[in-house]
Amino acid sequence: MGKNVTQKLIKSHLIEGRMIPGEEIGLKIDQTLTQDATGTLVMLEFEALGIPRVRTELSAQYVDHNLLQEDFKNADDHLFLRSACKKFGLWYSRPGNGVSHPVHMERFGMPGKTLLGSDSHTCAAGSLGMLAIGAGGLEVAMAMAGEPFRVNMPKILGVKLVGKLPDWVSAKDVILEMLRRYDVDGGLGKIVEYYGPGLKTLTAMDRHVIANMGAELGATTTVFPADHAVMAFLKSQGREDAFQEILADEDAEYDEYEEINLSELEPLIATPSSPGKVVPVREVAGREIYQSYIGSSANPGLRDFAIAAMIVDDKQVHDRVSFDVNPTSRQILENMMSMGILGKLIHAGARLHQAGCGGCIGMGQAPATGRISLRTVPRNFPGRSGTKEDQVYLCSPETATASALTGVITDPRTLGMEYPRFMEPETMLLNTEMLIPPTQESELYDLEKGPNIKPLPQLQPLPETLQGLVLLKVGDDISTDEIMPAGAKVLPFRSNIPAISRFVFSQIDETYYERAMGHQQQGSFVVGGANYGQGSSREHAALGPRYLGVKMVIAKSFARIHLQNLSNFGILPLIFTNPEDWKKISQSDRLSIPNARNAIRMGNRVQVNNITKDETYETEHTLTPYQVEMVLAGSLINLVKQKGLNLAKNQS
């Protein structure tokens, strides 16, 4: 039996385990990606490991999230990251150079390579035939130190694409169709691989849109073949030497199958407040909007801005609409300028923002209270935009731009104009000057730590007996944005765990911090619903609660990255064997596990006692033996120190 692209990528990097779904495997990591919202913590973790220099083929640090400099905090952290890159041997992408994912694709993406990133949308690089996976920052620090990345071997979902996209339908509608079918947890434990004749009509940047939002399916990653489209993209970036063809064998098989006829798709839109609440645009057409936002890592290509410019050419957007344009890289911005794209957008009323993540992460561009904001971003979790009672819809550039003109949600097919055609140029203006290469003299540099950068907190091992109050009970699909918010108010504290922990669960319960501090020493618990911890890879959503004393989270199910982050920082993640037991636990109930350490060491079934109600619940953990060791030790860093792992020896 032949191999699909995913199997080829995994086999060529397999260090530990067997390629059997559900079994733990260890993968050699070629490249790593960090961004500034997670990267400062990664650098502190890498420093704690005591490794003098990264051992990957290439590691890159991007400054794209925390660009607003309201005071010294972000500026100080940028200097810290610059110094860490010089000391540890990473590439440094300067503030304003652009969003990590499209910039990495432009400059460093290579078919056949593995990429591990401390950002859940690292999977976007799967558009180039890479195995690109988002992970917690501590796992990325370990990969930078030369350690393998461990993950349970996923199933591979093969999605056959046939047909051709109709006018006014684009790549965003393809991934929205996947979300309509599978929702935000349908990809859990799976890698999505696209194949079929429909791929011939999708450019590498079209594939980036689809691969990027594979994270919203809960998938481990998304994979495309490295074919003619990838070669064309690399050639346009002056990097055709990086190309190697990687195709699925003709007799390749998949664990599961799906098919999408591109010709049958129509404009789609995700309604508030989940990427999985997808409906045809025509069903919500006519609703009044306040904002229309173009850009983000989910629609980062030159084409996405060019189509918008051609739609608004010689027109004005509605006077009620804030038409926000967020270029995704400085290189794309320069090409927009040279091709006249930017002028058309600005003349039509666009508000131009700097190249970076911006409003996607709640860093500015927050919408008005209770007003509809259409965005080409990947997520619309409650409050992520920066406005607590937001109404964010996710859509294509075509739908967002058409609606900006009319002032209401508009199916772009009803505009009454010919669909604009845009061909990606064979060559582009290139900008490599904002990327600072690694130095060879690491010993000459010291880390520049401003007053807001604090040491990592000391985390104690799991106690023999777990006992404490349920301080919070939440429902299904709670995101890491709700556990630990982002935005201009919170993210500047990402290098200061005591300070950022004040915001834990503040979107859900503003009293949580004060209540948790009262139980910090004895410990407390959280009870969650299905898909707990979906969304961003930010490990602050685990480390913040851990600092406040959370020892255990019981949920119906967990998102992959958050489950790993909980384990990384010594929080015991348990799953109800009977989901109906979730209903029986109340906030403020006292729970206990008398022999917790022995229970999780001896098997995966764990009995949880409800002292308040005199009840017992059966739970289980899905931890690998290595994750069990991490939880028992209190954190992965503790485990590394306890075992005295000689990473230099392992690397050799």
XYZ file of C-alpha atoms in Angstrom:
652
model
C 0.000 0.000 0.000
C 1.292 3.415 -0.957
C 1.740 6.296 1.449
C -0.066 9.595 1.680
C 1.845 12.859 2.186
C 1.334 12.874 5.967
C 2.722 9.350 6.343
C 5.772 10.270 4.285
C 6.457 13.326 6.426
C 6.031 11.451 9.698
C 8.063 8.425 8.615
C 11.009 10.606 7.590
C 11.081 12.247 11.050
C 10.066 9.346 13.303
C 12.444 8.874 16.242
C 10.246 6.996 18.718
C 7.136 4.818 18.493
C 5.076 3.301 15.718
C 2.761 4.970 13.205
C -0.349 3.388 14.699
C -3.210 5.793 15.552
C -3.345 6.436 19.281
C 0.228 5.325 20.041
C 2.717 7.930 21.251
C 5.383 8.876 18.721
C 8.447 11.108 18.912
C 9.287 13.359 15.960
C 12.514 15.118 15.026
C 11.820 18.833 14.695
C 13.685 20.757 11.973
C 12.351 24.266 12.599
C 10.634 26.170 15.411
C 8.475 29.280 15.395
C 7.760 31.550 18.343
C 5.885 34.827 18.544
C 6.109 37.508 21.185
C 2.890 36.666 23.067
C 4.340 33.235 23.839
C 8.005 33.636 22.957
C 9.145 35.521 26.051
C 8.069 32.585 28.200
C 9.716 30.154 25.761
C 12.999 32.030 26.070
C 12.777 31.980 29.874
C 12.081 28.234 29.717
C 14.966 27.675 27.304
C 17.229 29.629 29.649
C 16.067 27.426 32.539
C 17.126 24.310 30.597
C 20.704 25.561 30.589
C 21.291 24.951 26.863
C 23.641 27.532 25.323
C 22.274 27.501 21.743
C 19.345 26.116 19.749
C 19.943 22.770 18.076
C 17.338 22.926 15.320
C 18.124 23.565 11.663
C 16.346 26.902 12.023
C 14.467 28.686 14.785
C 12.725 32.027 14.295
C 11.262 34.514 16.759
C 8.588 36.923 15.485
C 7.288 40.122 17.061
C 3.750 40.387 15.705
C 1.216 40.305 18.578
C 2.220 42.942 21.124
C 2.915 45.900 18.876
C 1.009 48.573 20.797
C 3.481 50.304 23.095
C 1.258 52.014 25.661
C 4.136 51.931 28.170
C 7.534 50.266 28.618
C 6.368 46.644 28.907
C 6.074 45.626 25.259
C 9.097 47.664 24.219
C 11.207 46.063 26.952
C 10.070 42.598 25.902
C 11.003 43.275 22.276
C 14.546 44.074 23.433
C 14.549 40.926 25.577
C 13.533 38.787 22.598
C 16.168 40.421 20.393
C 18.843 39.669 22.998
C 17.584 36.080 23.394
C 17.863 35.541 19.637
C 21.453 36.770 19.664
C 22.350 34.691 22.714
C 20.590 31.466 21.695
C 21.008 31.561 17.890
C 17.553 32.369 16.478
C 16.370 34.506 13.595
C 14.670 37.689 14.823
C 11.756 39.250 12.933
C 11.543 42.882 13.987
C 8.327 44.607 15.125
C 6.346 45.626 12.059
C 7.783 42.931 9.795
C 4.529 41.018 9.877
C 2.573 38.049 11.175
C 4.722 35.005 11.871
C 2.876 32.507 9.669
C 2.935 34.281 6.274
C 6.450 35.641 6.918
C 7.727 32.172 7.809
C 6.069 30.851 4.682
C 7.709 33.564 2.566
C 11.214 33.182 3.944
C 11.733 29.835 5.675
C 9.017 27.333 4.753
C 10.387 24.210 3.049
C 8.556 21.131 1.776
C 9.440 17.993 3.695
C 10.446 19.752 6.911
C 8.866 19.659 10.358
C 7.916 22.883 12.129
C 6.851 23.211 15.767
C 5.443 26.556 16.862
C 4.198 28.110 20.080
C 1.159 29.349 18.184
C -1.797 27.180 17.303
C -1.880 28.492 13.721
C 1.603 27.131 12.990
C -0.331 24.508 11.010
C -0.626 27.118 8.226
C 2.786 25.985 6.942
C 1.183 22.686 5.971
C 0.259 24.577 2.792
C 3.854 24.045 1.618
C 4.009 20.307 2.222
C 5.419 20.645 5.734
C 4.419 18.832 8.913
C 3.709 21.966 10.958
C 2.204 21.658 14.427
C 1.192 24.153 17.095
C 2.229 23.313 20.654
C 2.780 24.751 24.079
C 5.808 26.965 24.557
C 7.586 24.519 26.850
C 7.437 21.834 24.162
C 8.891 24.303 21.678
C 11.697 25.142 24.124
C 12.442 21.415 24.392
C 12.491 21.110 20.588
C 14.896 24.056 20.422
C 17.084 22.065 22.809
C 17.083 19.121 20.405
C 14.468 16.951 22.080
C 11.812 15.136 19.986
C 8.225 16.319 19.975
C 5.929 13.680 21.440
C 2.336 13.327 20.327
C -0.173 10.516 19.934
C -0.164 9.320 16.345
C -3.271 10.929 14.794
C -5.679 9.405 12.358
C -5.427 10.886 8.872
C -8.567 12.355 7.356
C -8.262 12.542 3.596
C -10.352 15.318 2.039
C -10.747 14.970 -1.700
C -11.311 18.246 -3.518
C -13.041 18.164 -6.883
C -14.409 20.888 -9.131
C -13.511 24.564 -9.186
C -14.535 27.476 -6.970
C -17.344 29.604 -8.444
C -17.126 33.380 -8.723
C -17.359 35.192 -5.347
C -16.311 32.030 -3.475
C -12.727 31.653 -2.220
C -10.491 29.557 0.021
C -12.061 30.893 3.239
C -15.337 29.313 2.189
C -13.605 25.933 1.814
C -12.455 25.834 5.433
C -15.774 27.292 6.604
C -17.460 24.389 4.823
C -15.221 21.990 6.750
C -16.195 23.738 9.984
C -19.865 23.568 9.000
C -19.517 19.798 8.648
C -17.175 19.034 11.565
C -17.561 21.928 14.051
C -14.705 22.971 16.355
C -13.904 19.507 17.703
C -14.415 17.295 14.664
C -10.704 17.228 13.914
C -9.536 16.140 17.366
C -6.931 13.394 17.097
C -6.674 13.825 13.326
C -4.449 15.286 10.655
C -6.408 16.655 7.705
C -4.775 16.008 4.329
C -6.215 17.500 1.142
C -5.862 15.793 -2.215
C -7.681 15.446 -5.519
C -8.080 17.296 -8.845
C -9.541 20.391 -7.175
C -6.087 21.228 -5.794
C -4.960 22.336 -9.266
C -6.963 25.550 -8.935
C -5.736 26.500 -5.443
C -2.586 28.569 -5.003
C -0.191 28.073 -2.104
C -1.721 31.097 -0.363
C -5.234 29.691 -0.899
C -3.994 26.553 0.839
C -2.532 28.683 3.642
C -6.042 29.986 4.378
C -7.385 26.425 4.634
C -4.431 25.031 6.587
C -4.382 27.955 9.027
C -7.943 27.413 10.174
C -7.500 23.672 10.477
C -6.659 24.649 14.059
C -10.306 25.674 14.461
C -11.331 22.087 13.670
C -9.226 20.927 16.622
C -6.981 19.042 14.196
C -3.366 18.220 15.033
C -2.406 19.852 11.748
C -3.277 20.148 8.056
C -1.156 18.835 5.191
C -1.103 19.639 1.482
C 1.175 18.078 -1.147
C 4.231 19.951 -2.377
C 3.342 20.338 -6.037
C 3.260 22.890 -8.844
C 1.517 25.501 -6.673
C 4.196 25.274 -3.986
C 6.928 25.539 -6.612
C 5.287 28.649 -8.073
C 5.089 30.264 -4.643
C 8.709 29.520 -3.724
C 9.839 30.826 -7.116
C 7.961 34.083 -6.520
C 9.907 34.405 -3.257
C 13.260 33.750 -4.937
C 13.555 30.408 -3.130
C 12.867 27.800 -5.793
C 15.952 25.873 -4.603
C 13.982 24.993 -1.444
C 11.416 23.014 -3.434
C 11.086 19.264 -3.438
C 8.046 17.470 -4.774
C 6.095 15.468 -2.197
C 2.932 13.799 -3.486
C 0.674 11.063 -2.193
C 1.202 7.718 -3.904
C -1.515 6.740 -6.367
C -2.628 3.881 -4.125
C -2.420 5.903 -0.899
C -5.166 5.335 1.650
C -6.543 7.330 4.588
C -8.100 6.394 7.917
C -11.183 8.478 7.123
C -12.521 10.091 3.975
C -14.373 13.275 3.035
C -15.101 14.977 -0.281
C -15.851 18.594 -1.154
C -17.096 19.636 -4.583
C -15.687 23.156 -4.846
C -18.125 23.961 -7.658
C -21.076 23.562 -5.279
C -19.811 25.932 -2.562
C -21.384 29.309 -1.863
C -20.284 32.245 0.342
C -20.315 31.110 3.971
C -20.013 32.908 7.291
C -19.385 31.835 10.913
C -21.804 33.555 13.266
C -21.045 34.577 16.870
C -19.373 33.281 18.843
C -17.729 30.164 17.421
C -15.899 29.306 14.180
C -18.140 26.251 13.972
C -21.458 28.137 13.747
C -21.354 28.356 9.957
C -24.291 29.287 7.717
C -24.643 30.567 4.145
C -24.196 34.336 3.958
C -27.615 34.651 2.313
C -29.270 33.410 5.531
C -27.983 36.356 7.590
C -27.869 38.969 4.831
C -29.278 42.369 5.718
C -28.010 42.590 9.298
C -26.470 45.992 9.986
C -22.700 46.023 10.547
C -20.296 48.427 12.230
C -16.901 47.026 11.183
C -15.346 45.127 8.294
C -11.809 43.851 8.851
C -9.450 42.543 6.152
C -6.221 40.707 6.997
C -4.834 38.358 9.694
C -2.973 35.073 9.409
C -6.168 33.430 8.149
C -6.341 35.586 4.989
C -2.806 36.917 4.642
C -2.151 36.816 0.901
C -1.666 39.643 -1.563
C -4.682 38.269 -3.397
C -6.939 38.801 -0.372
C -6.137 42.529 -0.277
C -6.156 42.894 -4.071
C -9.663 41.440 -4.424
C -10.921 43.833 -1.738
C -9.280 46.784 -3.518
C -10.818 45.854 -6.850
C -14.280 45.586 -5.279
C -14.102 49.067 -3.691
C -12.264 50.745 -6.577
C -13.783 54.206 -7.172
C -16.352 53.588 -4.435
C -16.760 54.576 -0.784
C -17.525 52.228 2.075
C -20.659 52.943 4.095
C -20.190 55.912 6.450
C -21.144 53.799 9.488
C -18.553 51.103 8.750
C -15.004 51.044 10.088
C -13.145 49.416 7.187
C -9.976 48.085 8.860
C -7.106 46.860 6.692
C -4.382 44.921 8.511
C -1.459 44.052 6.170
C 0.064 40.760 7.196
C 3.666 41.395 6.249
C 5.810 44.372 5.356
C 6.621 42.649 2.074
C 2.940 42.359 1.200
C 2.440 46.006 2.196
C 5.241 47.091 -0.152
C 3.710 45.100 -3.005
C 0.296 46.603 -2.261
C 1.888 50.035 -2.571
C 3.743 49.302 -5.811
C 0.708 47.719 -7.481
C -1.738 50.491 -6.519
C -3.751 48.177 -4.269
C -3.186 50.247 -1.154
C -4.249 53.475 -2.825
C -7.585 52.008 -3.878
C -8.291 50.773 -0.345
C -7.328 54.033 1.343
C -9.328 56.123 -1.119
C -12.382 53.974 -0.406
C -12.121 54.778 3.310
C -9.877 52.037 4.684
C -8.163 52.527 8.037
C -4.620 51.226 7.623
C -2.929 49.415 10.520
C 0.637 48.193 10.893
C 1.704 44.764 9.675
C 0.947 42.384 12.517
C -1.795 40.493 14.316
C -3.624 43.602 15.553
C -7.335 43.214 16.101
C -7.277 39.444 15.554
C -5.710 39.068 19.007
C -7.631 41.975 20.521
C -4.661 44.330 20.177
C -6.627 47.373 19.037
C -9.427 47.660 16.451
C -12.050 46.548 18.990
C -15.605 46.931 17.653
C -18.416 48.990 19.157
C -20.568 47.472 21.913
C -23.069 44.958 20.608
C -22.384 45.884 16.963
C -21.569 43.383 14.237
C -17.972 43.096 13.086
C -17.174 41.061 9.960
C -13.627 39.751 10.012
C -11.381 37.567 7.873
C -9.619 36.388 11.069
C -9.610 32.728 12.226
C -11.500 33.053 15.536
C -14.565 34.749 16.996
C -14.542 33.453 20.570
C -16.462 35.681 23.019
C -14.551 38.842 23.896
C -11.464 37.968 21.812
C -11.910 41.157 19.782
C -11.333 43.314 22.859
C -15.029 44.138 23.295
C -16.637 41.964 25.953
C -20.101 41.831 24.377
C -18.864 41.486 20.809
C -20.666 40.188 17.722
C -17.884 38.914 15.466
C -18.610 37.020 12.236
C -15.909 35.217 10.206
C -16.015 35.418 6.437
C -14.047 35.769 3.207
C -12.524 39.029 1.934
C -15.242 39.091 -0.736
C -18.068 39.000 1.813
C -16.347 41.431 4.189
C -15.696 43.976 1.428
C -19.142 43.732 -0.157
C -20.689 44.296 3.265
C -18.419 47.284 3.922
C -19.880 48.938 0.842
C -23.523 48.295 1.691
C -23.377 48.637 5.496
C -25.164 45.312 6.009
C -24.116 41.670 5.738
C -24.140 41.100 1.992
C -23.837 38.026 -0.174
C -21.167 39.311 -2.585
C -22.936 37.615 -5.492
C -25.679 40.236 -5.162
C -23.409 43.267 -5.685
C -24.276 43.374 -9.371
C -20.687 43.683 -10.565
C -18.360 41.389 -12.438
C -16.185 39.259 -10.179
C -12.675 40.762 -10.143
C -9.848 38.529 -11.351
C -6.416 38.675 -9.760
C -3.408 36.607 -10.726
C -0.567 36.239 -8.266
C 2.553 37.838 -9.822
C 5.331 35.465 -10.843
C 7.833 37.711 -9.095
C 7.314 40.034 -6.146
C 9.138 42.804 -4.377
C 11.069 41.006 -1.653
C 11.907 42.370 1.790
C 14.386 40.379 3.833
C 16.020 43.267 5.681
C 13.660 43.112 8.684
C 14.825 39.586 9.487
C 17.991 39.556 11.597
C 20.035 36.345 11.202
C 21.537 34.433 14.138
C 24.965 35.454 15.350
C 27.836 33.018 15.715
C 29.182 34.639 18.883
C 26.452 33.872 21.404
C 28.787 34.167 24.374
C 29.190 37.893 23.749
C 25.533 38.636 24.496
C 23.524 38.846 27.704
C 19.765 38.690 28.096
C 18.218 42.155 28.432
C 15.509 41.749 31.069
C 13.292 44.726 31.835
C 11.481 45.138 35.165
C 8.372 43.355 33.871
C 10.209 40.091 33.179
C 9.983 37.851 36.225
C 11.450 34.384 36.871
C 9.242 31.356 36.299
C 7.335 30.395 39.484
C 8.470 27.342 41.420
C 5.931 24.533 40.980
C 5.576 21.792 43.580
C 5.057 18.081 42.759
C 1.568 16.592 42.809
C 0.631 15.822 46.450
C -0.287 12.339 47.641
C -3.833 13.477 48.419
C -5.702 15.918 46.205
C -8.425 17.798 48.046
C -9.994 21.180 47.407
C -12.974 23.223 46.321
C -14.384 23.470 42.817
C -13.836 27.199 42.368
C -15.302 27.309 38.868
C -17.610 25.186 36.739
C -17.921 25.985 33.027
C -19.695 24.563 29.992
C -18.631 23.242 26.594
C -16.076 24.762 24.198
C -14.430 27.079 26.705
C -11.498 28.642 24.861
C -8.085 29.663 26.091
C -9.190 33.237 25.354
C -11.783 32.816 28.095
C -9.346 31.114 30.473
C -6.597 33.692 29.907
C -7.664 36.685 27.795
C -5.392 38.371 25.292
C -5.614 42.008 24.232
C -3.784 45.236 24.993
C -4.631 45.149 28.698
C -3.420 41.613 29.426
C -0.700 40.539 26.991
C 1.957 43.026 28.184
C 2.198 40.888 31.351
C 3.026 37.655 29.499
C 6.528 37.580 31.058
C 5.176 38.204 34.546
C 3.126 35.214 35.682
C 1.980 36.692 39.043
C 0.699 39.811 37.264
C -0.974 38.105 34.302
C -2.648 35.592 36.621
C -4.915 38.370 37.882
C -6.825 37.981 34.606
C -7.407 34.199 34.777
C -11.084 33.443 33.975
C -11.891 37.173 34.199
C -14.040 36.887 31.058
C -16.227 34.359 32.867
C -16.077 35.332 36.550
C -14.482 38.601 37.684
C -14.311 37.281 41.271
C -12.224 34.237 40.371
C -8.792 35.722 41.071
C -9.615 36.878 44.588
C -11.321 33.580 45.418
C -8.431 31.555 43.978
C -5.803 33.488 45.923
C -7.607 32.461 49.088
C -7.054 28.813 48.141
C -3.644 29.153 46.487
C -1.750 27.103 49.054
C -4.215 24.263 49.648
C -5.173 24.033 45.975
C -8.443 24.148 44.020
C -10.175 22.540 41.045
C -11.982 23.506 37.834
C -14.790 21.491 36.211
C -15.232 21.912 32.455
C -17.416 20.674 29.618
C -16.498 19.236 26.226
C -13.504 20.515 24.227
C -12.158 22.414 27.227
C -9.262 24.721 26.274
C -9.933 25.031 22.537
C -8.213 27.716 20.506
C -4.899 29.426 21.121
C -1.834 27.456 22.208
C -1.001 30.011 24.916
C 0.433 28.131 27.878
C -0.466 31.047 30.143
C -3.959 29.484 30.172
C -2.401 26.579 32.092
C 0.422 28.315 33.949
C -1.832 31.136 35.223
C -4.353 28.789 36.885
C -1.452 26.664 38.177
C 0.078 29.721 39.847
C -3.302 30.392 41.486
C -3.368 26.886 42.950
C -5.349 24.815 40.430
C -4.228 21.206 40.844
C -6.811 19.398 38.720
C -9.288 20.025 35.887
C -12.093 17.516 35.260
C -13.831 17.894 31.902
C -15.903 15.967 29.387
C -12.999 16.287 26.911
C -9.950 18.460 26.266
C -8.465 20.237 23.270
C -5.124 18.661 22.329
C -2.712 21.537 22.975
C -4.350 22.597 26.233
C -4.268 19.039 27.568
C -0.540 18.989 26.907
C -0.069 22.420 28.500
C -1.900 21.301 31.644
C 0.393 18.275 31.839
C 3.467 20.410 31.166
C 2.724 22.469 34.270
C 1.618 19.695 36.602
C -2.169 20.117 36.483
C -3.934 16.744 36.451
C -6.421 16.573 33.526
C -9.208 14.044 34.107
C -12.122 13.103 31.842
C -15.593 12.047 33.015
C -16.214 8.459 31.918
C -19.912 9.312 32.217
C -20.430 12.858 30.866
C -23.698 13.075 32.815
C -21.635 13.281 36.023
C -20.726 16.832 34.980
C -24.256 17.845 35.960
C -23.886 16.440 39.478
C -20.981 18.658 40.544
C -21.685 22.169 41.780
C -19.342 25.081 42.131
C -18.008 25.116 45.725
C -18.277 21.326 46.112
C -15.260 19.823 47.880
C -13.612 17.013 45.905
C -10.834 14.627 46.829
C -8.623 11.863 45.452
C -7.011 10.184 48.494
C -4.142 8.412 46.691
C -3.780 10.603 43.659
C -0.155 9.862 42.801
C -0.617 6.113 42.996
C -3.950 6.259 41.160
C -2.593 7.896 38.033
C 0.631 5.880 38.147
C -1.111 2.492 38.305
C -3.727 2.977 35.594
C -5.904 5.402 33.714
C -9.067 5.066 35.872
C -9.339 7.480 38.802
C -12.143 7.751 41.369
C -13.043 11.285 42.441
C -14.949 11.699 45.710
C -17.434 14.524 46.207
C -17.172 15.101 49.960
C -19.933 17.716 49.921
C -22.518 15.434 48.308
C -21.142 12.062 49.383
C -20.845 10.886 45.784
C -18.129 9.185 43.752
C -17.408 9.766 40.058
C -15.430 7.574 37.691
C -12.900 9.494 35.632
C -9.992 8.583 33.413
C -6.850 10.183 32.133
C -5.380 9.843 28.660
C -1.862 10.741 29.745
C 1.108 8.943 28.236
C 3.668 7.504 30.676
C 5.869 10.540 30.021
C 2.994 12.945 30.741
C 2.239 11.064 33.971
C 5.824 11.664 35.038
C 5.453 15.380 34.273
C 2.282 15.705 36.344
C 3.808 13.821 39.263
C 6.945 15.993 39.128
C 4.885 19.184 39.068
C 6.031 20.311 35.617
C 8.105 19.269 32.636
C 10.930 21.553 33.778
C 10.942 19.829 37.181
C 11.093 16.448 35.450
C 14.014 17.511 33.270
C 15.913 18.740 36.308
C 15.053 15.630 38.361
C 16.250 13.253 35.708
C 19.293 15.354 34.945
C 18.648 14.848 31.251
C 21.852 15.460 29.360
C 20.296 17.107 26.339
C 23.646 17.666 24.719
C 24.320 13.936 24.927
C 20.859 13.103 23.576
C 21.408 15.455 20.657
C 24.652 13.799 19.698
